[in-house]
Coordinates of C-alpha atoms and ligand atoms in Angstrom, one line a residue:
X154 CA -8.8 -26.6 -1.8
X155 CA -7.5 -26.5 1.7
X156 CA -9.0 -24.3 4.4
X157 CA -6.5 -21.7 5.6
X158 CA -5.4 -22.4 9.2
X159 CA -5.7 -19.0 10.7
X160 CA -3.4 -18.0 13.5
X161 CA -4.9 -14.6 14.5
X162 CA -8.0 -15.0 16.7
X163 CA -10.2 -12.3 18.1
X164 CA -9.0 -13.1 21.7
X165 CA -5.3 -12.3 20.7
X166 CA -3.9 -9.6 22.9
X167 CA -3.2 -7.2 19.9
X168 CA -6.5 -7.9 18.2
X169 CA -8.7 -5.5 20.2
X170 CA -6.3 -2.6 20.0
X171 CA -5.9 -3.1 16.2
X172 CA -9.7 -3.3 15.8
X173 CA -10.2 -0.2 17.9
X174 CA -7.7 1.7 15.7
X175 CA -9.3 0.4 12.5
X176 CA -12.7 1.4 13.8
X177 CA -11.5 5.0 13.9
X178 CA -10.4 4.7 10.3
X179 CA -13.8 3.3 9.3
X180 CA -15.6 6.1 11.3
X181 CA -13.6 8.7 9.4
X182 CA -14.4 7.0 6.1
X183 CA -18.1 6.9 6.9
X184 CA -18.1 10.5 8.2
X185 CA -16.4 11.7 5.0
X186 CA -18.8 9.7 2.8
X187 CA -21.7 11.3 4.7
X188 CA -20.3 14.8 4.1
X189 CA -20.3 14.1 0.4
X190 CA -23.8 12.8 0.4
X191 CA -25.5 15.2 2.9
X192 CA -23.4 18.2 1.9
X193 CA -22.3 19.6 5.2
X194 CA -23.3 23.1 6.3
X195 CA -21.9 24.8 3.2
X196 CA -24.2 23.1 0.7
X197 CA -27.5 23.4 2.6
X198 CA -28.7 26.4 0.7
X199 CA -28.3 24.8 -2.7
X200 CA -29.8 21.5 -1.5
X201 CA -32.8 23.4 -0.2
X202 CA -33.2 25.2 -3.5
X203 CA -32.9 21.9 -5.4
X204 CA -35.5 20.2 -3.3
X205 CA -37.8 23.3 -3.4
X206 CA -37.9 22.9 -7.2
X207 CA -39.3 19.4 -6.6
X208 CA -36.2 17.7 -7.7
X209 CA -34.8 14.5 -6.2
X210 CA -31.3 14.3 -4.8
X211 CA -28.8 12.5 -7.1
X212 CA -28.6 9.2 -5.1
X213 CA -32.4 9.1 -4.7
X214 CA -32.6 9.4 -8.5
X215 CA -30.4 6.3 -8.9
X216 CA -32.4 4.4 -6.3
X217 CA -35.6 5.2 -8.3
X218 CA -34.1 3.6 -11.4
X219 CA -32.3 0.4 -10.1
X220 CA -34.1 -2.8 -9.1
X221 CA -35.5 -3.0 -5.6
X222 CA -32.7 -4.7 -3.5
X223 CA -30.1 -4.1 -6.2
X224 CA -26.6 -3.4 -5.0
X225 CA -25.1 -0.1 -6.1
X226 CA -21.3 -0.1 -6.3
X227 CA -20.6 3.5 -6.0
X228 CA -17.2 4.5 -7.4
X229 CA -14.8 7.3 -6.2
X230 CA -17.3 8.8 -3.7
X231 CA -14.5 10.9 -2.3
X232 CA -13.2 12.3 -5.6
X233 CA -12.0 15.9 -5.1
X234 CA -11.7 15.4 -1.3
X235 CA -9.7 18.4 0.0
X236 CA -9.5 20.0 -3.4
X237 CA -11.3 23.1 -4.7
X238 CA -11.6 24.6 -1.2
X239 CA -13.8 21.6 -0.3
X240 CA -16.6 23.1 -2.3
X241 CA -17.0 20.1 -4.7
X242 CA -17.8 17.1 -2.7
X243 CA -17.6 13.9 -4.8
X244 CA -16.6 16.2 -7.7
X245 CA -20.3 16.9 -8.1
X246 CA -20.9 13.6 -9.9
X247 CA -22.0 10.2 -8.9
X248 CA -20.8 7.1 -10.8
X249 CA -21.4 3.5 -10.1
X250 CA -22.9 0.2 -11.1
X251 CA -26.5 -1.0 -10.4
X252 CA -28.9 -3.5 -11.8
X253 CA -32.0 -2.7 -13.9
X254 CA -34.1 -5.8 -14.6
X255 CA -31.1 -7.8 -13.4
X256 CA -28.8 -6.2 -16.0
X257 CA -25.8 -4.2 -14.7
X258 CA -25.6 -0.6 -15.9
X259 CA -23.0 2.1 -15.4
X260 CA -24.6 5.3 -14.0
X261 CA -23.2 8.7 -14.5
X262 CA -25.3 11.2 -12.6
X263 CA -24.6 14.9 -12.0
X264 CA -25.1 16.3 -8.6
X265 CA -26.7 19.7 -9.3
X266 CA -26.3 20.8 -5.7
X267 CA -22.6 21.1 -6.3
X268 CA -21.7 24.0 -8.5
X269 CA -24.8 23.5 -10.5
X270 CA -23.6 20.1 -11.5
X271 CA -20.8 21.7 -13.6
X272 CA -17.8 19.6 -14.3
X273 CA -14.5 20.4 -12.6
X274 CA -11.2 18.6 -13.6
X275 CA -11.9 15.7 -11.2
X276 CA -15.5 15.5 -12.3
X277 CA -14.4 14.9 -15.9
X278 CA -11.8 12.4 -14.8
X279 CA -14.5 10.5 -12.9
X280 CA -17.0 10.7 -15.8
X281 CA -14.4 9.4 -18.3
X282 CA -13.2 6.7 -15.9
X283 CA -16.8 5.4 -15.6
X284 CA -17.0 5.3 -19.3
X285 CA -13.8 3.3 -19.5
X286 CA -15.1 0.9 -16.9
X287 CA -18.2 0.5 -19.0
X288 CA -16.2 -0.2 -22.1
X289 CA -14.0 -2.8 -20.5
X290 CA -16.8 -4.5 -18.7
X291 CA -19.4 -4.4 -21.4
X292 CA -21.9 -2.1 -19.6
X293 CA -24.5 0.2 -21.1
X294 CA -24.5 3.7 -19.6
X295 CA -27.3 5.7 -18.0
X296 CA -26.7 9.4 -17.8
X297 CA -28.9 11.3 -15.4
X298 CA -28.1 14.8 -16.7
X299 CA -28.4 17.9 -14.5
X300 CA -25.3 19.9 -15.2
X301 CA -24.1 23.4 -16.1
X302 CA -21.5 21.8 -18.4
X303 CA -17.9 22.8 -18.1
X304 CA -16.8 24.5 -14.9
X305 CA -15.9 27.7 -16.7
X306 CA -13.2 29.2 -14.3
X307 CA -11.1 26.1 -14.9
X308 CA -11.8 25.6 -18.5
X309 CA -8.1 25.0 -19.5
X310 CA -8.1 22.0 -17.2
X311 CA -11.2 20.4 -18.6
X312 CA -11.8 21.4 -22.2
X313 CA -9.0 20.8 -24.6
X314 CA -6.9 17.7 -23.8
X315 CA -7.3 14.1 -24.7
X316 CA -9.3 12.9 -21.6
X317 CA -11.2 16.1 -21.1
X318 CA -14.7 17.0 -22.2
X319 CA -14.1 16.0 -25.8
X320 CA -12.8 12.7 -24.6
X321 CA -16.1 11.9 -22.9
X322 CA -18.0 12.5 -26.1
X323 CA -15.5 10.5 -28.1
X324 CA -16.1 7.6 -25.7
X325 CA -19.8 8.0 -25.6
X326 CA -20.1 7.8 -29.4
X327 CA -17.8 4.7 -29.5
X328 CA -19.6 2.9 -26.7
X329 CA -22.8 3.4 -28.7
X330 CA -21.1 1.9 -31.8
X331 CA -20.1 -1.1 -29.7
X332 CA -23.8 -1.8 -28.9
X333 CA -23.5 -0.6 -25.4
X334 CA -26.6 1.5 -25.0
X335 CA -26.2 5.2 -24.1
X336 CA -29.4 6.4 -22.4
X337 CA -30.0 9.9 -21.0
X338 CA -32.7 11.4 -18.7
X339 CA -32.5 15.2 -18.8
X340 CA -33.2 16.7 -15.4
X341 CA -31.7 20.2 -15.6
X342 CA -30.3 22.7 -18.0
X343 CA -27.8 21.1 -20.5
X344 CA -26.0 24.0 -22.1
X345 CA -23.4 24.0 -24.8
X346 CA -21.0 21.0 -24.2
X347 CA -23.6 19.6 -21.8
X348 CA -26.2 19.4 -24.6
X349 CA -24.1 16.7 -26.3
X350 CA -24.5 14.2 -23.6
X351 CA -28.2 13.7 -24.5
X352 CA -27.7 14.5 -28.1
X353 CA -25.2 11.7 -28.4
X354 CA -27.4 9.2 -26.6
X355 CA -29.3 6.3 -28.2
X356 CA -32.5 7.3 -26.4
X357 CA -33.4 10.4 -24.4
X358 CA -36.1 11.1 -21.9
X359 CA -36.8 14.7 -20.9
X360 CA -38.7 15.9 -17.8
X361 CA -41.1 18.7 -18.5
X362 CA -40.5 21.8 -16.5
X363 CA -36.9 21.0 -15.4
X364 CA -35.1 19.4 -18.4
X365 CA -33.6 21.8 -20.9
X366 CA -31.2 21.4 -23.8
X367 CA -29.6 24.3 -25.7
X368 CA -26.3 25.1 -27.4
X369 CA -26.6 28.7 -26.0
X370 CA -28.7 29.6 -23.0
X371 CA -31.0 32.6 -22.7
X372 CA -28.2 35.0 -21.7
X373 CA -26.1 34.0 -24.7
X374 CA -29.0 34.3 -27.1
X375 CA -29.8 37.8 -25.7
X376 CA -26.1 38.9 -26.1
X377 CA -25.7 37.4 -29.6
X378 CA -29.1 38.0 -31.2
X379 CA -30.8 40.4 -28.9
X380 CA -33.6 37.9 -28.5
X381 CA -35.3 37.6 -25.1
X382 CA -36.6 34.1 -24.7
X383 CA -37.7 31.9 -21.8
X384 CA -35.6 28.7 -21.1
X385 CA -38.5 26.3 -21.9
X386 CA -39.3 28.1 -25.1
X387 CA -35.6 27.9 -26.1
X388 CA -35.0 24.2 -25.2
X389 CA -37.6 22.7 -23.0
X390 CA -38.8 19.1 -22.9
X391 CA -42.0 19.8 -25.0
X392 CA -40.0 21.7 -27.7
X393 CA -37.4 19.0 -28.0
X394 CA -39.7 16.0 -27.9
X395 CA -42.4 17.4 -30.2
X396 CA -40.6 19.8 -32.5
X397 CA -36.8 19.3 -32.7
X398 CA -36.7 15.6 -32.1
X399 CA -33.6 16.0 -29.9
X400 CA -35.5 14.0 -27.2
X401 CA -37.5 10.8 -27.7
X402 CA -39.8 10.7 -24.7
X403 CA -41.6 13.3 -22.7
X404 CA -42.2 12.7 -19.0
X405 CA -44.2 14.9 -16.7
X406 CA -42.2 14.1 -13.6
X407 CA -39.0 12.6 -12.6
X408 CA -40.6 9.3 -11.4
X409 CA -42.5 9.0 -14.7
X410 CA -39.1 9.5 -16.5
X411 CA -37.4 6.7 -14.4
X412 CA -40.3 4.3 -15.1
X413 CA -39.9 5.1 -18.8
X414 CA -36.2 4.6 -18.6
X415 CA -36.7 1.2 -17.0
X416 CA -39.0 0.3 -20.0
X417 CA -36.3 1.4 -22.4
X418 CA -33.7 -0.7 -20.5
X419 CA -36.0 -3.7 -20.8
X420 CA -35.7 -3.5 -24.6
X421 CA -31.9 -3.3 -24.9
X422 CA -31.2 -7.1 -25.1
X423 CA -28.3 -7.1 -22.6
X424 CA -27.3 -10.1 -20.5
X425 CA -28.2 -10.1 -16.9
X426 CA -25.5 -10.1 -14.3
X427 CA -26.0 -13.8 -13.4
X428 CA -25.8 -15.1 -17.0
X429 CA -22.3 -16.4 -17.4
X430 CA -20.8 -17.1 -20.9
X431 CA -19.0 -20.1 -19.5
X432 CA -15.4 -19.1 -20.0
X433 CA -14.9 -18.5 -16.3
X434 CA -15.2 -21.3 -13.8
X435 CA -18.1 -20.2 -11.5
X436 CA -19.4 -22.4 -8.7
X437 CA -22.0 -21.8 -6.0
X438 CA -20.7 -19.1 -3.7
X439 CA -19.9 -19.8 -0.1
X440 CA -19.2 -17.2 2.7
X441 CA -15.7 -17.2 4.2
X442 CA -15.3 -19.5 7.2
X443 CA -13.8 -16.6 9.1
X444 CA -15.7 -13.3 9.5
X445 CA -14.4 -10.5 7.1
X446 CA -14.9 -8.0 10.0
X447 CA -11.9 -9.7 11.7
X448 CA -9.7 -7.9 9.2
X449 CA -10.0 -4.8 11.4
X450 CA -8.2 -6.7 14.2
X451 CA -5.6 -8.2 11.9
X452 CA -4.3 -5.0 10.2
X453 CA -1.7 -3.7 12.6
X454 CA -2.5 -0.3 14.1
X455 CA 1.2 0.5 13.8
X456 CA 2.0 0.4 10.1
X457 CA 5.6 -0.6 10.7
X458 CA 4.3 -4.0 12.1
X459 CA 3.5 -6.3 9.2
X460 CA 0.4 -8.5 9.0
X461 CA 0.1 -11.8 7.2
X462 CA -1.6 -11.9 3.8
X463 CA -3.0 -15.4 4.4
X464 CA -4.9 -14.1 7.4
X465 CA -6.5 -11.5 5.1
X466 CA -7.2 -14.0 2.3
X467 CA -8.9 -16.3 4.8
X468 CA -11.4 -13.5 5.6
X469 CA -12.2 -12.8 1.9
X470 CA -12.5 -16.0 -0.1
X471 CA -15.2 -18.7 -0.2
X472 CA -15.0 -21.1 2.6
X473 CA -11.6 -19.6 3.6
X474 CA -10.1 -22.2 1.2
X475 CA -6.9 -21.5 -0.7
X476 CA -4.7 -23.6 -2.9
X477 CA -1.2 -22.1 -2.4
X478 CA 1.3 -22.1 -5.2
X479 CA 5.0 -22.6 -4.2
X480 CA 4.2 -21.9 -0.5
X481 CA 7.7 -22.9 0.5
X482 CA 9.6 -20.6 -1.9
X483 CA 9.7 -16.8 -2.4
X484 CA 7.5 -16.5 0.7
X485 CA 7.3 -12.7 0.7
X486 CA 4.7 -13.2 -2.0
X487 CA 1.7 -15.4 -1.5
X488 CA 0.2 -16.9 -4.7
X489 CA -2.7 -19.3 -5.0
X490 CA -6.2 -20.2 -6.2
X491 CA -9.4 -19.5 -4.4
X492 CA -13.0 -18.8 -5.1
X493 CA -14.4 -15.4 -4.7
X494 CA -18.2 -15.3 -4.7
X495 CA -17.9 -18.6 -6.6
X496 CA -15.5 -17.3 -9.2
X497 CA -12.2 -19.2 -9.5
X498 CA -9.4 -16.5 -9.1
X499 CA -5.7 -16.4 -8.8
X500 CA -4.6 -14.3 -5.9
X501 CA -1.2 -12.6 -5.5
X502 CA -0.6 -10.9 -2.2
X503 CA 2.5 -9.4 -0.6
X504 CA 4.0 -10.3 2.6
X505 CA 6.5 -7.4 2.7
X506 CA 9.5 -6.7 0.4
X507 CA 9.6 -8.4 -3.0
X508 CA 12.8 -10.4 -3.4
X509 CA 14.1 -12.0 -6.6
X510 CA 12.4 -15.4 -5.9
X511 CA 9.1 -13.7 -4.9
X512 CA 9.2 -11.8 -8.2
X513 CA 9.9 -15.0 -10.2
X514 CA 7.2 -16.9 -8.3
X515 CA 4.7 -14.2 -9.1
X516 CA 5.7 -14.1 -12.8
X517 CA 5.3 -17.9 -13.0
X518 CA 1.9 -17.7 -11.3
X519 CA 0.7 -14.9 -13.6
X520 CA 1.6 -17.0 -16.6
X521 CA -0.3 -20.0 -15.1
X522 CA -3.4 -17.9 -14.7
X523 CA -3.0 -16.4 -18.1
X524 CA -2.7 -19.8 -19.7
X525 CA -5.6 -21.2 -17.7
X526 CA -7.7 -18.0 -18.3
X527 CA -8.2 -17.4 -14.6
X528 CA -8.7 -13.7 -13.4
X529 CA -6.1 -12.3 -11.1
X530 CA -6.6 -10.5 -7.8
X531 CA -3.7 -8.4 -6.5
X532 CA -3.6 -7.6 -2.8
X533 CA -0.9 -4.9 -2.4
X534 CA 1.0 -4.5 0.7
X535 CA 4.7 -4.0 -0.1
X536 CA 7.5 -1.5 0.4
X537 CA 8.7 -2.5 -3.0
X538 CA 11.6 -4.6 -4.5
X539 CA 14.6 -5.4 -2.4
X540 CA 17.6 -3.1 -2.8
X541 CA 21.3 -3.6 -1.9
X542 CA 24.3 -5.1 -3.5
X543 CA 23.3 -8.8 -2.9
X544 CA 20.0 -8.2 -4.5
X545 CA 21.5 -6.4 -7.5
X546 CA 23.9 -9.3 -8.0
X547 CA 21.0 -11.7 -7.8
X548 CA 19.4 -9.7 -10.6
X549 CA 16.5 -8.1 -8.8
X550 CA 16.2 -5.5 -11.7
X551 CA 15.6 -8.2 -14.3
X552 CA 13.4 -10.4 -12.1
X553 CA 11.2 -7.5 -11.0
X554 CA 11.0 -6.5 -14.7
X555 CA 9.8 -10.0 -15.6
X556 CA 6.9 -9.6 -13.1
X557 CA 6.1 -6.1 -14.3
X558 CA 6.1 -7.3 -18.0
X559 CA 3.9 -10.3 -17.1
X560 CA 1.4 -8.1 -15.3
X561 CA 1.3 -5.6 -18.2
X562 CA 0.6 -8.4 -20.7
X563 CA -1.8 -10.5 -18.8
X564 CA -5.1 -10.4 -20.8
X565 CA -7.3 -12.1 -18.1
X566 CA -9.3 -9.6 -16.0
X567 CA -7.2 -8.2 -13.3
X568 CA -8.3 -6.5 -10.0
X569 CA -6.2 -4.7 -7.4
X570 CA -6.9 -3.8 -3.8
X571 CA -4.4 -1.7 -1.8
X572 CA -4.6 -3.4 1.6
X573 CA -1.5 -1.8 3.0
X574 CA 1.6 -0.1 1.6
X575 CA 1.9 0.5 -2.1
X576 CA 5.5 1.8 -2.6
X577 CA 7.9 2.1 -5.4
X578 CA 7.9 -0.3 -8.3
X579 CA 6.0 -2.7 -6.0
X580 CA 3.0 -0.7 -7.1
X581 CA 3.8 -1.6 -10.7
X582 CA 4.5 -5.3 -10.4
X583 CA 1.4 -5.6 -8.2
X584 CA -0.8 -4.1 -10.9
X585 CA -1.1 -0.5 -9.8
X586 CA -3.2 2.1 -11.7
X587 CA -0.6 2.4 -14.5
X588 CA -1.2 -1.3 -15.4
X589 CA -4.9 -0.7 -16.0
X590 CA -6.6 -3.3 -13.7
X591 CA -10.3 -3.4 -14.4
X592 CA -11.0 -2.0 -10.9
X593 CA -8.6 -0.7 -8.2
X594 CA -9.9 -0.2 -4.7
X595 CA -8.0 0.9 -1.6
X596 CA -8.5 0.4 2.2
X597 CA -8.3 3.4 4.5
X598 CA -5.1 2.2 6.1
X599 CA -3.3 2.0 2.7
X600 CA -0.4 4.3 1.7
X601 CA 0.8 5.0 -1.8
X602 CA 4.0 6.7 -2.7
X603 CA 7.4 6.2 -4.4
X604 CA 8.7 5.4 -0.9
X605 CA 7.6 5.7 2.7
X606 CA 7.8 9.1 4.5
X607 CA 10.6 7.6 6.7
X608 CA 12.8 6.5 3.8
X609 CA 12.1 9.7 1.9
X610 CA 13.4 11.8 4.7
X611 CA 16.8 10.1 4.6
X612 CA 17.0 10.1 0.8
X613 CA 15.8 13.6 0.1
X614 CA 17.6 15.1 3.0
X615 CA 20.9 13.6 1.7
X616 CA 20.2 14.8 -1.9
X617 CA 19.3 18.3 -0.7
X618 CA 22.3 18.5 1.6
X619 CA 24.6 17.4 -1.2
X620 CA 23.3 20.3 -3.2
X621 CA 23.7 22.7 -0.2
X622 CA 27.2 21.5 0.7
X623 CA 25.9 19.5 3.7
X624 CA 29.0 20.0 5.8
X625 CA 28.1 23.7 6.2
X626 CA 24.4 23.2 6.9
X627 CA 23.3 23.8 10.4
X628 CA 21.5 21.0 12.4
X629 CA 18.4 23.3 12.5
X630 CA 18.4 23.6 8.7
X631 CA 18.7 19.8 8.4
X632 CA 15.8 19.4 10.8
X633 CA 13.7 21.9 8.8
X634 CA 14.3 20.0 5.5
X635 CA 13.6 16.7 7.2
X636 CA 10.3 18.0 8.6
X637 CA 9.3 19.5 5.2
X638 CA 10.0 16.2 3.4
X639 CA 8.2 14.2 6.1
X640 CA 5.1 16.4 5.8
X641 CA 5.1 16.3 2.0
X642 CA 5.3 12.5 1.9
X643 CA 2.8 11.9 4.7
X644 CA 0.2 14.2 3.1
X645 CA 0.7 12.8 -0.4
X646 CA 0.7 9.1 0.6
X647 CA -2.6 9.5 2.5
X648 CA -5.4 7.4 1.0
X649 CA -7.7 10.4 0.9
X650 CA -5.1 12.3 -1.2
X651 CA -5.0 9.4 -3.6
X652 CA -8.8 8.8 -3.9
X653 CA -9.4 12.5 -4.3
X654 CA -7.3 12.4 -7.5
X655 CA -8.9 9.1 -8.7
X656 CA -5.7 7.1 -8.4
X657 CA -8.2 4.4 -7.3
X658 CA -11.9 3.7 -7.9
X659 CA -12.8 4.3 -4.3
X660 CA -11.9 3.6 -0.7
X661 CA -13.5 0.5 0.8
X662 CA -14.0 -0.7 4.3
X663 CA -12.3 -4.1 4.3
X664 CA -15.7 -5.7 5.0
X665 CA -17.1 -4.3 1.8
X666 CA -14.3 -5.7 -0.3
X667 CA -15.6 -9.2 -0.9
X668 CA -19.0 -8.0 -2.2
X669 CA -17.5 -5.2 -4.3
X670 CA -15.0 -7.5 -6.1
X671 CA -17.6 -10.2 -6.4
X672 CA -19.8 -7.9 -8.5
X673 CA -16.8 -6.9 -10.6
X674 CA -16.0 -10.6 -11.3
X675 CA -19.6 -11.3 -12.2
X676 CA -19.3 -8.5 -14.8
X677 CA -16.4 -10.4 -16.5
X678 CA -18.2 -13.7 -16.3
X679 CA -21.1 -12.4 -18.5
X680 CA -18.7 -11.2 -21.2
X681 CA -17.1 -13.2 -24.0
X682 CA -13.6 -14.5 -23.1
X683 CA -10.9 -11.8 -23.8
X684 CA -8.5 -13.0 -26.5
X685 CA -5.1 -14.2 -25.1
X686 CA -2.1 -12.2 -26.2
X687 CA 1.5 -12.9 -26.9
X688 CA 4.0 -13.0 -24.1
X689 CA 6.7 -10.3 -23.9
X690 CA 10.5 -10.9 -24.1
X691 CA 11.6 -11.8 -20.6
X692 CA 15.2 -10.9 -19.7
X693 CA 16.7 -14.2 -18.3
Ligands
COA168 N1 -19.2 27.0 -14.5 C1 -18.9 27.4 -13.2 N2 -19.9 27.5 -12.3 C2 -21.1 27.1 -12.6 C3 -21.5 26.7 -13.9 C4 -20.4 26.6 -14.9 N3 -20.6 26.2 -16.1 N4 -22.8 26.4 -13.9 C5 -23.2 26.7 -12.7 N5 -22.3 27.1 -11.9 C6 -22.3 27.5 -10.5 C7 -22.9 28.8 -10.2 O1 -22.0 29.8 -10.3 C8 -23.4 28.6 -8.8 O2 -22.3 28.7 -7.9 P1 -22.5 29.1 -6.4 O3 -23.3 28.0 -5.7 O4 -21.1 29.1 -5.9 O5 -23.1 30.4 -6.4 C9 -23.9 27.2 -8.8 O6 -23.2 26.6 -9.9 C10 -25.4 27.1 -9.1 O7 -25.7 27.8 -10.2 P2 -27.1 28.6 -10.4 O8 -27.1 29.3 -11.7 O9 -27.3 29.5 -9.2 O10 -28.1 27.4 -10.4 P3 -29.4 27.1 -11.2 O11 -29.9 25.8 -10.8 O12 -30.3 28.3 -11.2 O13 -28.9 27.0 -12.7 C11 -27.6 26.1 -14.6 C12 -28.1 25.9 -13.1 C13 -26.6 25.0 -14.8 C14 -28.8 26.0 -15.5 C15 -27.0 27.5 -14.7 O14 -26.1 27.7 -13.7 C16 -26.3 27.7 -16.0 O15 -26.9 28.0 -17.0 N6 -24.9 27.7 -16.0 C17 -24.1 28.0 -17.1 C18 -24.2 27.0 -18.2 C19 -23.2 27.2 -19.3 O16 -23.2 28.2 -20.0 N7 -22.3 26.3 -19.5 C20 -21.3 26.4 -20.5 C21 -20.8 25.0 -20.7 S1 -19.6 25.0 -22.0

């Protein structure tokens, strides 16, 4: 493979200004992550109460379980950002992948300092998404349970529907049946629905003094039966380990429980992260020849000024080497092969608008990767498919549809990163969330919407004016509509709005991207090859 000849250098005139602007984006990302972790002023009281009970903070719990030096790929840290009056940082739940004895596990851990660890709509979405990732990537799940169950004021948004609370238990039971171990450590009160997380687990450890499981807590028992009973007498660790058998192991402290959990993990017979099954071509990894941190200086501070996908790829792939496919044709999409932490991948990246040729080239390339069983990495930065009479005559609708159909039917592992704009059907053809990539991450400069705020102003103002008999609408009224549309689109295409709602699996600083995706690829390499599927009907 050839080394990419980069054109952007750190001493370029625009580099420093871009890098300074990106630094601000990264500072905001770090600040917001810190707020989720440390709690900000509003959560101090519940954090103090939690610590006074001798309990560990949720991320310290995970640290106590994973191997020393293990990475932890935390997912959707900023879920629920800006929602629920900012009272549910991270949606009160931490999910992510870490290694135990070299084996990757999915962690689902409640943060009891956020609404008692109870589950709001975004918490359930995050919990279920983590289970789906576990299912697709062949991971066992470790539940660190410290939760008041369903967040009762919003019960209609978390209880009855397909991917609500019931859906999480459905998934848990089916993951277990697939031989993906479901292990729980009970670290708080598990009431009602919450009791089923440990009860559906393959093995359970309960911590004496803090872990409790009951279908109805003491207040309910008092109301229903008139019985007055202490929490530990009703569902404590000793009762459940020695009498009911709901729990399998009794631990006298959190740390003892995590040591026990690690022993349990050691006897699950799962493949370590570095054991490949041989269906993916994996070589020795090599760092990129150009520093990934240079991406900060490449992404334009002004989002209307495009940046070159090859410059980004050169900062992400092994040795900055890239074997381009059809580099002379359909140039608004860059396709080619590279190694990513040693894994051979096919990369599809946008260089702006998708034209008919670019769509055909991408479709051809997807089919190549599908045939050769090579995972696909999509780097999204597009305003969508080309519009206009010339494009329509050239058949952009059917060519775009071919790309969309190829992406939808590709059975090789697919991964998506939003590195810039993700607009219109470009989001679909480039493997957006609706196309179920194994993981989807976004950069803090990304934007996602049906169209840009600028275009939306023109389109929506015209539509609204047509309805209002535009000729009689005053300029001030037109301006008001324009401002309203601009504000709506700017707010809703913001990456924090997107990550808050779990349209992605988390925001990444560009420099974190190589390692994050490297781990994701390693997960696929330890699984059996996914069976190839039939091709769809392509409209010619
Ligand atoms: N729904 C909504 N809010 C809940 C909740 C739930 N299921 N469980 C806890 N909370 C909230 C509390 O209202 C409180 O909110 P605040 O900080 O705004 O005051 C916060 O979480 C902490 O709860 P608190 O009871 O003070 O903490 P605790 O550590 O003493 O007890 C629990 C934690 C989970 C054991 C206890 O809150 C509890 O039993 N909750 C109800 C459990 C239940 O019946 N669930 C039904 C599930 S179907």
